[in-house]
Each structure stands twice: as structure tokens, then as C-alpha cells.
Short mmCIF file of C-alpha atoms in Angstrom, two decimals:
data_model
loop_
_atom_site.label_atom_id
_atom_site.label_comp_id
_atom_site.label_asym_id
_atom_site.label_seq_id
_atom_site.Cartn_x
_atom_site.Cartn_y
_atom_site.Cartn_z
CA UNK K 1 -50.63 -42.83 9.66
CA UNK K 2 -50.36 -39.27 10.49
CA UNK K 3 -47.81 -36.75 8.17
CA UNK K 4 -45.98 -34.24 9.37
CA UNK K 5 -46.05 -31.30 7.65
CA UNK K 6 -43.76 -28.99 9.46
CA UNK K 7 -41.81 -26.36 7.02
CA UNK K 8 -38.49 -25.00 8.55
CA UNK K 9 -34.88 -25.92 9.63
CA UNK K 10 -33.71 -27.51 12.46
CA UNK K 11 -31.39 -25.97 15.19
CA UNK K 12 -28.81 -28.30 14.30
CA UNK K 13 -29.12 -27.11 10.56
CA UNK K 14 -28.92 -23.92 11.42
CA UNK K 15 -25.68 -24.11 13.56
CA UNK K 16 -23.90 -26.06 10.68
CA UNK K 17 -24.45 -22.90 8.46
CA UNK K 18 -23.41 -20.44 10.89
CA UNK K 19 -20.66 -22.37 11.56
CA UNK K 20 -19.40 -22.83 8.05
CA UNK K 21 -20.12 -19.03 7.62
CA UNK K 22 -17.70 -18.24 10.31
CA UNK K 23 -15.10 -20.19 9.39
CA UNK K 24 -15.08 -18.64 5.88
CA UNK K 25 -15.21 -15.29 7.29
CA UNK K 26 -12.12 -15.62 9.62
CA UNK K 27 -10.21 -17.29 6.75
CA UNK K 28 -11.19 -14.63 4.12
CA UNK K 29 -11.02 -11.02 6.67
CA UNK K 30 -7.22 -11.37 6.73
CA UNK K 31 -6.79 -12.00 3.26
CA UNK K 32 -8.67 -8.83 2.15
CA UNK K 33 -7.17 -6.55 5.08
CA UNK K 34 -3.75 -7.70 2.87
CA UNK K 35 -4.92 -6.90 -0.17
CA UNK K 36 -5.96 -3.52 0.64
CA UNK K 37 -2.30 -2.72 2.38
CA UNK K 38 -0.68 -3.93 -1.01
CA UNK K 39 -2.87 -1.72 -2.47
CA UNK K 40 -2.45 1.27 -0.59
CA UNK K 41 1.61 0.15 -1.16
CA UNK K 42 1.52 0.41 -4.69
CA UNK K 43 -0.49 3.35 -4.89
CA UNK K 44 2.15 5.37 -3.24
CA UNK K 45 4.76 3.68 -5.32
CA UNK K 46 3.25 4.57 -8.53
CA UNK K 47 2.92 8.17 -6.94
CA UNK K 48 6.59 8.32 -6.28
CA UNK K 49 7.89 6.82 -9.18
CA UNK K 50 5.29 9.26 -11.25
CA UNK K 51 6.93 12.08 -8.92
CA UNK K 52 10.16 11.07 -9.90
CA UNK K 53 9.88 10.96 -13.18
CA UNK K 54 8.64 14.08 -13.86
CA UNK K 55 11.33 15.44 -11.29
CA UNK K 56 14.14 14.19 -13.56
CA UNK K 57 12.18 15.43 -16.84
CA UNK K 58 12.83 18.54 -14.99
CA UNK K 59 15.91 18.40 -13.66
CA UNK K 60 18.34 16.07 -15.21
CA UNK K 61 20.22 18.72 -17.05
CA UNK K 62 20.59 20.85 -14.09
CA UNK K 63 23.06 22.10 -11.04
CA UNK K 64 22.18 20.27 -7.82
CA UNK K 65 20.24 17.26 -9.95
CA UNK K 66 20.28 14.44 -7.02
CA UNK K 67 20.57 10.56 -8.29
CA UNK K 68 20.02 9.47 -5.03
CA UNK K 69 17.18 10.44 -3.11
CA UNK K 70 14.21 9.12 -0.64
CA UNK K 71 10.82 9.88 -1.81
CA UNK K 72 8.19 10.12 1.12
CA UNK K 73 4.51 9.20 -0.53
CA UNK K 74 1.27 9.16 1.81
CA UNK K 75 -1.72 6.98 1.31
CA UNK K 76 -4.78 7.27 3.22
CA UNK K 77 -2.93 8.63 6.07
CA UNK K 78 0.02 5.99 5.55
CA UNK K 79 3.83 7.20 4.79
CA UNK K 80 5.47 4.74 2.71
CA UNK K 81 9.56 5.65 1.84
CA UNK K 82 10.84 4.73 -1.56
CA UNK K 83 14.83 5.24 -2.61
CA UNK K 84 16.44 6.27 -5.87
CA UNK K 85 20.11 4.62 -5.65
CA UNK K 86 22.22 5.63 -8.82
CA UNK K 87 19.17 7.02 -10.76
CA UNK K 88 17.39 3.74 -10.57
CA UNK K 89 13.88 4.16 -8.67
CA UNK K 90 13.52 1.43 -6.07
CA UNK K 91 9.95 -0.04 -5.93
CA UNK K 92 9.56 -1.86 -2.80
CA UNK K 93 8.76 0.63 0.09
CA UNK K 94 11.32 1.25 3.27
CA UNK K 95 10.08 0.83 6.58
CA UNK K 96 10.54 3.40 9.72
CA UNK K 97 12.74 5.87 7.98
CA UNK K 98 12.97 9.18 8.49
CA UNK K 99 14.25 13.17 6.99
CA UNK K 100 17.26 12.73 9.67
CA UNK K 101 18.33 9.26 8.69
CA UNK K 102 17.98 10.05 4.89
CA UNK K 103 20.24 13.46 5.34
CA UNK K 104 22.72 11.59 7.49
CA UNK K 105 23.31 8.55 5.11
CA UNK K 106 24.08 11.41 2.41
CA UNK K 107 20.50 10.81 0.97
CA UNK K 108 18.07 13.88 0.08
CA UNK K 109 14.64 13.83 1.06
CA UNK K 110 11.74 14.54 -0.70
CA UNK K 111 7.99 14.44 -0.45
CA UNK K 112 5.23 13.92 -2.99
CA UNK K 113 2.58 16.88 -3.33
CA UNK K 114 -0.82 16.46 -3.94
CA UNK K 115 0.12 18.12 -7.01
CA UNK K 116 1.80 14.65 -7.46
CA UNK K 117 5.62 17.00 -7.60
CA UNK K 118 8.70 15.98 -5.09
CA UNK K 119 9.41 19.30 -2.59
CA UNK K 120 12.62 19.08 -0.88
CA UNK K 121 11.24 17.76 3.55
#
């Protein structure tokens, strides 16, 4: 009887793992891509909020102190739009808003530095 001694996998082998690796890859890539815009979300939220508190620390006590305000905060190239309503610092970003809308609903606008400080937009 002769052996065979061949070392290796076979095609169909093969196309089972590449198969399985592809189907975890396109079920994973949109969970990461996600992740990282939640990220880059709460990033500029905590930059805001950070903004805004050291804007009241500042300010509270003085003429032309603004409870309500929009606070533009950029992430990697991304504007996200957070409001202050009553003094109370809303976390989840607005969508598509802009210095005209903000002024015209009675709103100030603001922008975070990169010295992490709100400047009147």
C-alpha cells in the first residue's frame, strides 16, 4: 500500500477560511467606524462642557453672562453643536446648525479655542 505524504491545505480549505475571514470583517468594519464617531462625539462634548465651565467660573457674576448659548466644538475636522438651555449644558450634540440660526432663535454662539476657552463666532 502506498502513503501519501503530501503536507498542505486544500483549495477548498482554504476558501472556507477566507470566507469566514470576510464575513467577520464586514460584520466588525461598521462597528468600529461607530465607535470611532462616538468617540470623536464625546471628545468634543467633554471640550465644550470643559469650555463652559470655565466660561461660567468666569463669568457668572458678570454683565452680559449668557445662560443660554450654542457651543461649536471641532474634532478631527468635525463640528459638533452643543446647547446650554437655562444654565444646564446639554450633552448630546445638534446636527446642521449654524451662527445664523443660533442668533435668530435668541441663542449666542460660541466656539471652543484650542486654548480649550469659548470666543463669541
Amino acid at each position: 500500500m502506498k502513503r501519501n505524504n503530501k503536507k498542505g491545505f486544500t483549495i477548498v480549505e482554504l476558501v472556507i477560511v477566507i470566507a469566514v475571514i470576510a464575513i467577520l470583517a464586514a460584520v466588525l468594519i461598521p462597528t468600529f467606524t461607530g465607535v470611532t464617531e462616538r468617540a470623536k462625539e464625546n471628545a468634543a462634548m467633554q471640550n465644550a462642557r470643559n469650555a463652559w465651565t470655565d466660561y461660567v467660573s468666569a463669568n457668572a457674576d458678570k454683565p452680559g453672562y449668557k445662560e443660554n448659548i450654542c457651543i461649536k466644538s471641532t474634532v478631527d475636522g468635525n463640528d459638533y453643536y452643543f446647547h446650554v438651555v437655562n444654565g444646564e449644558f446639554k450633552t448630546e450634540a445638534v446636527e446642521n446648525h449654524s451662527a445664523s440660526t443660533a442668533h435668530a432663535a435668541g441663542t449666542a454662539m460660541y466656539e471652543v479655542s484650542a486654548e480649550g476657552k469659548l470666543e463669541t463666532v
